[in-house]
């Protein structure tokens, strides 16, 4: 799979994408990340990508010309704009994106992008949460990490993907490892019992109870 990222900060992605599961996925050739510097598509000495909004008001708007030039050759890909006004990202969307051959992520910033870019060059607008970032780079990185681990062969153990939070609309159960007693803080007895029926029953009830308390919206 290939992911093209359009950004004014192409260097932003190099260190996080060299680490961990996704770093290995890139090294092993499962995933290719191409960063495109939006300023390469500007004209003029100042390499300007933003301008004042028509109608007045605070802040700046990303101009159509550099984005149009960067996105035109990517019309065969699915083009996603990272924006707080987008559809909230969830595991189902990541599953779908992970099946694509080529995905393009556009990192928005300032007050937003000229709406004509969205109309003519963007397939989907995606948000990683109800908060505002200075730019879409961290949101794109979250997408890349979430997608990368789903590419067949990358994680090795499909069981760990099948059993995780959100896969069945439930939060994960609490986990424990050694020691069984840390200065008096004990691991739940059931996990030491060796009774796998009881253990799975306990885990299922913990997932349900946690979801009820923390994320009742997931149960609706
Ligand atoms: C992405 N959740 C938050 C900020 C405008 C395209 O327009 C804008 C993009 C940004 C950067 O992205 C986010 C974001 N998902 O803030 C303002």
PDB file of C-alpha atoms and ligand atoms in Angstrom:
ATOM      1  CA  UNK A   1       0.000   0.000   0.000  1.00  0.00           C
ATOM      2  CA  UNK A   2       1.080   3.568  -0.705  1.00  0.00           C
ATOM      3  CA  UNK A   3       0.061   6.680   1.248  1.00  0.00           C
ATOM      4  CA  UNK A   4       0.843  10.105  -0.209  1.00  0.00           C
ATOM      5  CA  UNK A   5       0.810  12.969   2.308  1.00  0.00           C
ATOM      6  CA  UNK A   6       0.429  16.565   1.154  1.00  0.00           C
ATOM      7  CA  UNK A   7       1.867  18.916   3.779  1.00  0.00           C
ATOM      8  CA  UNK A   8       3.894  22.079   4.272  1.00  0.00           C
ATOM      9  CA  UNK A   9       6.027  20.103   6.792  1.00  0.00           C
ATOM     10  CA  UNK A  10       7.295  17.006   4.934  1.00  0.00           C
ATOM     11  CA  UNK A  11      10.020  16.480   7.562  1.00  0.00           C
ATOM     12  CA  UNK A  12       7.403  16.099  10.304  1.00  0.00           C
ATOM     13  CA  UNK A  13       6.791  12.433   9.450  1.00  0.00           C
ATOM     14  CA  UNK A  14      10.298  10.964   9.250  1.00  0.00           C
ATOM     15  CA  UNK A  15      11.048  10.188  12.905  1.00  0.00           C
ATOM     16  CA  UNK A  16       7.692   8.707  13.996  1.00  0.00           C
ATOM     17  CA  UNK A  17       7.494   6.645  10.806  1.00  0.00           C
ATOM     18  CA  UNK A  18      10.892   5.080  11.464  1.00  0.00           C
ATOM     19  CA  UNK A  19       9.753   3.637  14.829  1.00  0.00           C
ATOM     20  CA  UNK A  20       7.749   0.636  15.915  1.00  0.00           C
ATOM     21  CA  UNK A  21       5.321  -1.515  13.965  1.00  0.00           C
ATOM     22  CA  UNK A  22       4.786   0.994  11.151  1.00  0.00           C
ATOM     23  CA  UNK A  23       8.526   1.696  10.879  1.00  0.00           C
ATOM     24  CA  UNK A  24       9.097  -2.018  10.307  1.00  0.00           C
ATOM     25  CA  UNK A  25       6.172  -2.183   7.844  1.00  0.00           C
ATOM     26  CA  UNK A  26       7.817   0.541   5.761  1.00  0.00           C
ATOM     27  CA  UNK A  27      11.248  -1.082   5.974  1.00  0.00           C
ATOM     28  CA  UNK A  28       9.826  -4.457   4.930  1.00  0.00           C
ATOM     29  CA  UNK A  29       8.023  -2.907   1.944  1.00  0.00           C
ATOM     30  CA  UNK A  30       4.420  -3.453   3.102  1.00  0.00           C
ATOM     31  CA  UNK A  31       3.819   0.297   3.205  1.00  0.00           C
ATOM     32  CA  UNK A  32       5.256   3.223   1.267  1.00  0.00           C
ATOM     33  CA  UNK A  33       4.885   6.802   2.520  1.00  0.00           C
ATOM     34  CA  UNK A  34       5.448   9.614   0.030  1.00  0.00           C
ATOM     35  CA  UNK A  35       5.454  13.160   1.369  1.00  0.00           C
ATOM     36  CA  UNK A  36       4.646  15.968  -1.059  1.00  0.00           C
ATOM     37  CA  UNK A  37       5.752  19.475  -0.102  1.00  0.00           C
ATOM     38  CA  UNK A  38       2.832  21.764  -0.883  1.00  0.00           C
ATOM     39  CA  UNK A  39       5.217  24.703  -1.315  1.00  0.00           C
ATOM     40  CA  UNK A  40       6.702  22.967  -4.371  1.00  0.00           C
ATOM     41  CA  UNK A  41       3.423  23.847  -6.132  1.00  0.00           C
ATOM     42  CA  UNK A  42       3.527  27.558  -5.394  1.00  0.00           C
ATOM     43  CA  UNK A  43       4.624  30.374  -7.666  1.00  0.00           C
ATOM     44  CA  UNK A  44       6.464  33.476  -6.488  1.00  0.00           C
ATOM     45  CA  UNK A  45       9.317  34.194  -4.163  1.00  0.00           C
ATOM     46  CA  UNK A  46       7.386  33.747  -0.904  1.00  0.00           C
ATOM     47  CA  UNK A  47       6.071  30.253  -1.797  1.00  0.00           C
ATOM     48  CA  UNK A  48       2.723  31.316  -0.299  1.00  0.00           C
ATOM     49  CA  UNK A  49       0.085  28.641   0.387  1.00  0.00           C
ATOM     50  CA  UNK A  50      -2.442  30.751   2.341  1.00  0.00           C
ATOM     51  CA  UNK A  51      -4.315  33.997   1.842  1.00  0.00           C
ATOM     52  CA  UNK A  52      -6.880  36.187   3.633  1.00  0.00           C
ATOM     53  CA  UNK A  53     -10.496  34.975   3.638  1.00  0.00           C
ATOM     54  CA  UNK A  54     -13.056  36.533   1.283  1.00  0.00           C
ATOM     55  CA  UNK A  55     -15.713  38.213   3.412  1.00  0.00           C
ATOM     56  CA  UNK A  56     -13.154  39.174   6.018  1.00  0.00           C
ATOM     57  CA  UNK A  57     -12.511  37.758   9.459  1.00  0.00           C
ATOM     58  CA  UNK A  58      -9.627  36.303  11.391  1.00  0.00           C
ATOM     59  CA  UNK A  59      -7.005  33.877  10.154  1.00  0.00           C
ATOM     60  CA  UNK A  60      -5.954  32.621   6.757  1.00  0.00           C
ATOM     61  CA  UNK A  61      -7.297  30.117   4.240  1.00  0.00           C
ATOM     62  CA  UNK A  62      -5.300  27.569   2.229  1.00  0.00           C
ATOM     63  CA  UNK A  63      -5.267  28.679  -1.422  1.00  0.00           C
ATOM     64  CA  UNK A  64      -6.734  26.539  -4.187  1.00  0.00           C
ATOM     65  CA  UNK A  65      -3.848  26.754  -6.670  1.00  0.00           C
ATOM     66  CA  UNK A  66      -1.068  24.861  -4.849  1.00  0.00           C
ATOM     67  CA  UNK A  67      -3.542  22.209  -3.595  1.00  0.00           C
ATOM     68  CA  UNK A  68      -5.106  21.816  -7.063  1.00  0.00           C
ATOM     69  CA  UNK A  69      -1.678  21.339  -8.638  1.00  0.00           C
ATOM     70  CA  UNK A  70      -0.587  18.863  -5.959  1.00  0.00           C
ATOM     71  CA  UNK A  71      -3.858  16.883  -6.086  1.00  0.00           C
ATOM     72  CA  UNK A  72      -4.520  16.786  -9.859  1.00  0.00           C
ATOM     73  CA  UNK A  73      -2.039  13.923 -10.534  1.00  0.00           C
ATOM     74  CA  UNK A  74      -3.567  11.965  -7.607  1.00  0.00           C
ATOM     75  CA  UNK A  75      -7.101  11.693  -9.045  1.00  0.00           C
ATOM     76  CA  UNK A  76      -6.839   7.869  -9.201  1.00  0.00           C
ATOM     77  CA  UNK A  77      -6.311   7.714  -5.418  1.00  0.00           C
ATOM     78  CA  UNK A  78      -8.767   8.197  -2.557  1.00  0.00           C
ATOM     79  CA  UNK A  79      -8.094  11.747  -1.380  1.00  0.00           C
ATOM     80  CA  UNK A  80      -8.802  12.500   2.288  1.00  0.00           C
ATOM     81  CA  UNK A  81      -8.657  15.919   3.944  1.00  0.00           C
ATOM     82  CA  UNK A  82      -7.751  15.915   7.657  1.00  0.00           C
ATOM     83  CA  UNK A  83     -10.023  18.492   9.313  1.00  0.00           C
ATOM     84  CA  UNK A  84     -11.934  18.884  12.598  1.00  0.00           C
ATOM     85  CA  UNK A  85     -15.056  19.368  10.418  1.00  0.00           C
ATOM     86  CA  UNK A  86     -14.695  15.850   8.959  1.00  0.00           C
ATOM     87  CA  UNK A  87     -16.379  12.547   9.741  1.00  0.00           C
ATOM     88  CA  UNK A  88     -15.002  11.140  13.011  1.00  0.00           C
ATOM     89  CA  UNK A  89     -12.388   8.450  12.349  1.00  0.00           C
ATOM     90  CA  UNK A  90     -13.243   5.000  13.651  1.00  0.00           C
ATOM     91  CA  UNK A  91     -11.921   1.452  13.312  1.00  0.00           C
ATOM     92  CA  UNK A  92     -14.370   0.678  10.491  1.00  0.00           C
ATOM     93  CA  UNK A  93     -12.977   3.554   8.403  1.00  0.00           C
ATOM     94  CA  UNK A  94      -9.401   2.384   9.084  1.00  0.00           C
ATOM     95  CA  UNK A  95     -10.363  -1.134   7.976  1.00  0.00           C
ATOM     96  CA  UNK A  96     -11.689   0.284   4.703  1.00  0.00           C
ATOM     97  CA  UNK A  97      -8.682   2.571   4.095  1.00  0.00           C
ATOM     98  CA  UNK A  98      -6.329  -0.365   4.764  1.00  0.00           C
ATOM     99  CA  UNK A  99      -7.778  -2.201   1.739  1.00  0.00           C
ATOM    100  CA  UNK A 100      -6.772   0.581  -0.696  1.00  0.00           C
ATOM    101  CA  UNK A 101      -3.739   0.474  -2.992  1.00  0.00           C
ATOM    102  CA  UNK A 102      -3.127   4.213  -2.811  1.00  0.00           C
ATOM    103  CA  UNK A 103      -4.482   6.754  -0.323  1.00  0.00           C
ATOM    104  CA  UNK A 104      -3.762  10.496  -0.298  1.00  0.00           C
ATOM    105  CA  UNK A 105      -3.911  12.491   2.943  1.00  0.00           C
ATOM    106  CA  UNK A 106      -4.104  16.283   2.805  1.00  0.00           C
ATOM    107  CA  UNK A 107      -2.963  18.101   5.935  1.00  0.00           C
ATOM    108  CA  UNK A 108      -5.161  21.156   6.349  1.00  0.00           C
ATOM    109  CA  UNK A 109      -4.207  24.102   8.547  1.00  0.00           C
ATOM    110  CA  UNK A 110      -4.962  27.778   9.280  1.00  0.00           C
ATOM    111  CA  UNK A 111      -8.741  28.327   9.355  1.00  0.00           C
ATOM    112  CA  UNK A 112      -9.219  25.691   6.671  1.00  0.00           C
ATOM    113  CA  UNK A 113      -8.924  25.173   2.911  1.00  0.00           C
ATOM    114  CA  UNK A 114     -10.730  26.999   0.096  1.00  0.00           C
ATOM    115  CA  UNK A 115     -14.018  25.094  -0.220  1.00  0.00           C
ATOM    116  CA  UNK A 116     -13.502  24.640  -3.989  1.00  0.00           C
ATOM    117  CA  UNK A 117     -10.606  22.291  -3.153  1.00  0.00           C
ATOM    118  CA  UNK A 118     -13.003  20.119  -1.147  1.00  0.00           C
ATOM    119  CA  UNK A 119     -15.634  20.219  -3.908  1.00  0.00           C
ATOM    120  CA  UNK A 120     -13.322  19.261  -6.765  1.00  0.00           C
ATOM    121  CA  UNK A 121     -10.315  17.405  -5.317  1.00  0.00           C
ATOM    122  CA  UNK A 122     -11.367  15.714  -2.047  1.00  0.00           C
ATOM    123  CA  UNK A 123     -13.269  12.433  -1.697  1.00  0.00           C
ATOM    124  CA  UNK A 124     -13.685  12.388   2.096  1.00  0.00           C
ATOM    125  CA  UNK A 125     -13.140  14.745   5.036  1.00  0.00           C
ATOM    126  CA  UNK A 126     -11.954  12.966   8.195  1.00  0.00           C
ATOM    127  CA  UNK A 127     -11.495  14.143  11.798  1.00  0.00           C
ATOM    128  CA  UNK A 128      -9.470  12.336  14.459  1.00  0.00           C
ATOM    129  CA  UNK A 129     -11.441  13.986  17.266  1.00  0.00           C
ATOM    130  CA  UNK A 130     -13.413  16.955  18.511  1.00  0.00           C
ATOM    131  CA  UNK A 131     -10.453  19.256  19.055  1.00  0.00           C
ATOM    132  CA  UNK A 132      -8.417  21.668  16.948  1.00  0.00           C
ATOM    133  CA  UNK A 133      -4.775  21.112  15.983  1.00  0.00           C
ATOM    134  CA  UNK A 134      -2.552  23.729  14.344  1.00  0.00           C
ATOM    135  CA  UNK A 135      -2.331  21.433  11.314  1.00  0.00           C
ATOM    136  CA  UNK A 136      -3.542  18.067  10.063  1.00  0.00           C
ATOM    137  CA  UNK A 137      -0.081  16.439  10.268  1.00  0.00           C
ATOM    138  CA  UNK A 138      -0.645  14.717  13.648  1.00  0.00           C
ATOM    139  CA  UNK A 139      -4.078  13.577  12.429  1.00  0.00           C
ATOM    140  CA  UNK A 140      -2.519  12.140   9.241  1.00  0.00           C
ATOM    141  CA  UNK A 141       0.113  10.382  11.342  1.00  0.00           C
ATOM    142  CA  UNK A 142      -2.618   8.806  13.491  1.00  0.00           C
ATOM    143  CA  UNK A 143      -4.316   7.584  10.301  1.00  0.00           C
ATOM    144  CA  UNK A 144      -1.052   6.165   8.927  1.00  0.00           C
ATOM    145  CA  UNK A 145      -0.291   4.330  12.188  1.00  0.00           C
ATOM    146  CA  UNK A 146      -3.841   2.999  12.422  1.00  0.00           C
ATOM    147  CA  UNK A 147      -3.806   1.798   8.812  1.00  0.00           C
ATOM    148  CA  UNK A 148      -0.240   0.457   8.806  1.00  0.00           C
ATOM    149  CA  UNK A 149      -0.839  -2.109  11.533  1.00  0.00           C
ATOM    150  CA  UNK A 150      -3.858  -3.503   9.601  1.00  0.00           C
ATOM    151  CA  UNK A 151      -1.941  -4.307   6.408  1.00  0.00           C
ATOM    152  CA  UNK A 152      -1.799  -8.117   6.066  1.00  0.00           C
ATOM    153  CA  UNK A 153       1.571  -9.434   7.248  1.00  0.00           C
ATOM    154  CA  UNK A 154       2.523  -6.348   9.253  1.00  0.00           C
ATOM    155  CA  UNK A 155       1.331  -7.381  12.733  1.00  0.00           C
ATOM    156  CA  UNK A 156       1.876 -11.102  12.248  1.00  0.00           C
ATOM    157  CA  UNK A 157      -0.753 -12.107  14.811  1.00  0.00           C
ATOM    158  CA  UNK A 158      -4.275 -11.444  13.410  1.00  0.00           C
ATOM    159  CA  UNK A 159      -5.649 -12.659  16.751  1.00  0.00           C
ATOM    160  CA  UNK A 160      -4.445  -9.493  18.467  1.00  0.00           C
ATOM    161  CA  UNK A 161      -6.304  -7.414  15.851  1.00  0.00           C
ATOM    162  CA  UNK A 162      -9.457  -9.537  16.167  1.00  0.00           C
ATOM    163  CA  UNK A 163      -9.631  -9.208  19.967  1.00  0.00           C
ATOM    164  CA  UNK A 164      -8.850  -5.544  20.495  1.00  0.00           C
ATOM    165  CA  UNK A 165     -10.835  -2.490  21.575  1.00  0.00           C
ATOM    166  CA  UNK A 166     -13.541  -1.371  19.118  1.00  0.00           C
ATOM    167  CA  UNK A 167     -13.330  -4.522  16.978  1.00  0.00           C
ATOM    168  CA  UNK A 168     -16.675  -5.560  18.541  1.00  0.00           C
ATOM    169  CA  UNK A 169     -17.716  -2.031  19.661  1.00  0.00           C
ATOM    170  CA  UNK A 170     -16.424  -2.675  23.180  1.00  0.00           C
ATOM    171  CA  UNK A 171     -13.472  -1.285  25.102  1.00  0.00           C
ATOM    172  CA  UNK A 172     -10.713  -3.719  26.035  1.00  0.00           C
ATOM    173  CA  UNK A 173     -10.656  -5.449  29.422  1.00  0.00           C
ATOM    174  CA  UNK A 174      -7.924  -4.607  31.975  1.00  0.00           C
ATOM    175  CA  UNK A 175      -4.659  -6.501  31.534  1.00  0.00           C
ATOM    176  CA  UNK A 176      -2.069  -7.702  34.058  1.00  0.00           C
ATOM    177  CA  UNK A 177       1.374  -9.270  33.974  1.00  0.00           C
ATOM    178  CA  UNK A 178       3.922 -10.351  36.588  1.00  0.00           C
ATOM    179  CA  UNK A 179       4.342  -9.962  39.491  1.00  0.00           C
ATOM    180  CA  UNK A 180       1.035 -11.334  40.831  1.00  0.00           C
ATOM    181  CA  UNK A 181       1.516  -9.223  43.992  1.00  0.00           C
ATOM    182  CA  UNK A 182       3.306  -5.858  43.748  1.00  0.00           C
ATOM    183  CA  UNK A 183       3.743  -4.509  47.290  1.00  0.00           C
ATOM    184  CA  UNK A 184       0.249  -5.735  48.141  1.00  0.00           C
ATOM    185  CA  UNK A 185      -1.438  -4.710  44.857  1.00  0.00           C
ATOM    186  CA  UNK A 186      -2.816  -8.013  43.662  1.00  0.00           C
ATOM    187  CA  UNK A 187      -3.821  -9.316  40.258  1.00  0.00           C
ATOM    188  CA  UNK A 188      -7.487 -10.465  40.186  1.00  0.00           C
ATOM    189  CA  UNK A 189      -7.592 -14.035  41.471  1.00  0.00           C
ATOM    190  CA  UNK A 190      -9.596 -15.341  38.499  1.00  0.00           C
ATOM    191  CA  UNK A 191      -6.672 -14.647  36.105  1.00  0.00           C
ATOM    192  CA  UNK A 192      -4.429 -16.953  38.156  1.00  0.00           C
ATOM    193  CA  UNK A 193      -7.050 -19.723  38.380  1.00  0.00           C
ATOM    194  CA  UNK A 194      -6.154 -21.502  35.116  1.00  0.00           C
ATOM    195  CA  UNK A 195      -9.911 -21.876  34.473  1.00  0.00           C
ATOM    196  CA  UNK A 196     -10.146 -20.504  30.911  1.00  0.00           C
ATOM    197  CA  UNK A 197     -13.943 -20.596  30.892  1.00  0.00           C
ATOM    198  CA  UNK A 198     -14.117 -18.391  33.988  1.00  0.00           C
ATOM    199  CA  UNK A 199     -11.305 -16.156  32.681  1.00  0.00           C
ATOM    200  CA  UNK A 200     -13.067 -15.459  29.363  1.00  0.00           C
ATOM    201  CA  UNK A 201     -16.348 -14.861  31.205  1.00  0.00           C
ATOM    202  CA  UNK A 202     -14.599 -12.349  33.521  1.00  0.00           C
ATOM    203  CA  UNK A 203     -12.939 -10.585  30.588  1.00  0.00           C
ATOM    204  CA  UNK A 204     -16.244 -10.312  28.693  1.00  0.00           C
ATOM    205  CA  UNK A 205     -18.031  -8.827  31.725  1.00  0.00           C
ATOM    206  CA  UNK A 206     -15.136  -6.358  32.281  1.00  0.00           C
ATOM    207  CA  UNK A 207     -15.345  -5.215  28.627  1.00  0.00           C
ATOM    208  CA  UNK A 208     -19.087  -4.660  28.922  1.00  0.00           C
ATOM    209  CA  UNK A 209     -18.920  -2.877  32.312  1.00  0.00           C
ATOM    210  CA  UNK A 210     -16.050  -0.592  31.223  1.00  0.00           C
ATOM    211  CA  UNK A 211     -17.898   0.314  28.044  1.00  0.00           C
ATOM    212  CA  UNK A 212     -21.106   1.043  30.018  1.00  0.00           C
ATOM    213  CA  UNK A 213     -19.255   3.359  32.405  1.00  0.00           C
ATOM    214  CA  UNK A 214     -16.827   5.110  30.018  1.00  0.00           C
ATOM    215  CA  UNK A 215     -18.386   4.961  26.548  1.00  0.00           C
ATOM    216  CA  UNK A 216     -22.126   4.262  26.760  1.00  0.00           C
ATOM    217  CA  UNK A 217     -22.406   5.758  23.240  1.00  0.00           C
ATOM    218  CA  UNK A 218     -20.670   2.638  21.864  1.00  0.00           C
ATOM    219  CA  UNK A 219     -23.491   0.423  23.165  1.00  0.00           C
ATOM    220  CA  UNK A 220     -26.307   2.384  21.464  1.00  0.00           C
TER     221      UNK A 220
HETATM  222  C1  LIG B   1      -8.150  16.865  12.345  1.00  0.00           C
HETATM  223  N1  LIG B   1      -9.214  16.436  14.177  1.00  0.00           N
HETATM  224  C2  LIG B   1      -8.702  17.676  14.321  1.00  0.00           C
HETATM  225  C3  LIG B   1      -7.233  22.689  11.617  1.00  0.00           C
HETATM  226  C4  LIG B   1      -8.665  23.633   9.916  1.00  0.00           C
HETATM  227  C5  LIG B   1      -8.696  21.691   6.874  1.00  0.00           C
HETATM  228  O1  LIG B   1      -8.995  22.595   7.852  1.00  0.00           O
HETATM  229  C6  LIG B   1      -8.379  22.586   9.077  1.00  0.00           C
HETATM  230  C7  LIG B   1      -7.512  21.558   9.519  1.00  0.00           C
HETATM  231  C8  LIG B   1      -6.943  21.625  10.780  1.00  0.00           C
HETATM  232  C9  LIG B   1      -6.020  20.546  11.257  1.00  0.00           C
HETATM  233  O2  LIG B   1      -6.685  19.336  11.592  1.00  0.00           O
HETATM  234  C10 LIG B   1      -7.286  19.239  12.843  1.00  0.00           C
HETATM  235  C11 LIG B   1      -8.014  17.971  13.147  1.00  0.00           C
HETATM  236  N2  LIG B   1      -8.900  15.986  13.024  1.00  0.00           N
HETATM  237  O3  LIG B   1      -7.244  20.136  13.647  1.00  0.00           O
HETATM  238  C12 LIG B   1      -8.096  23.697  11.182  1.00  0.00           C
END
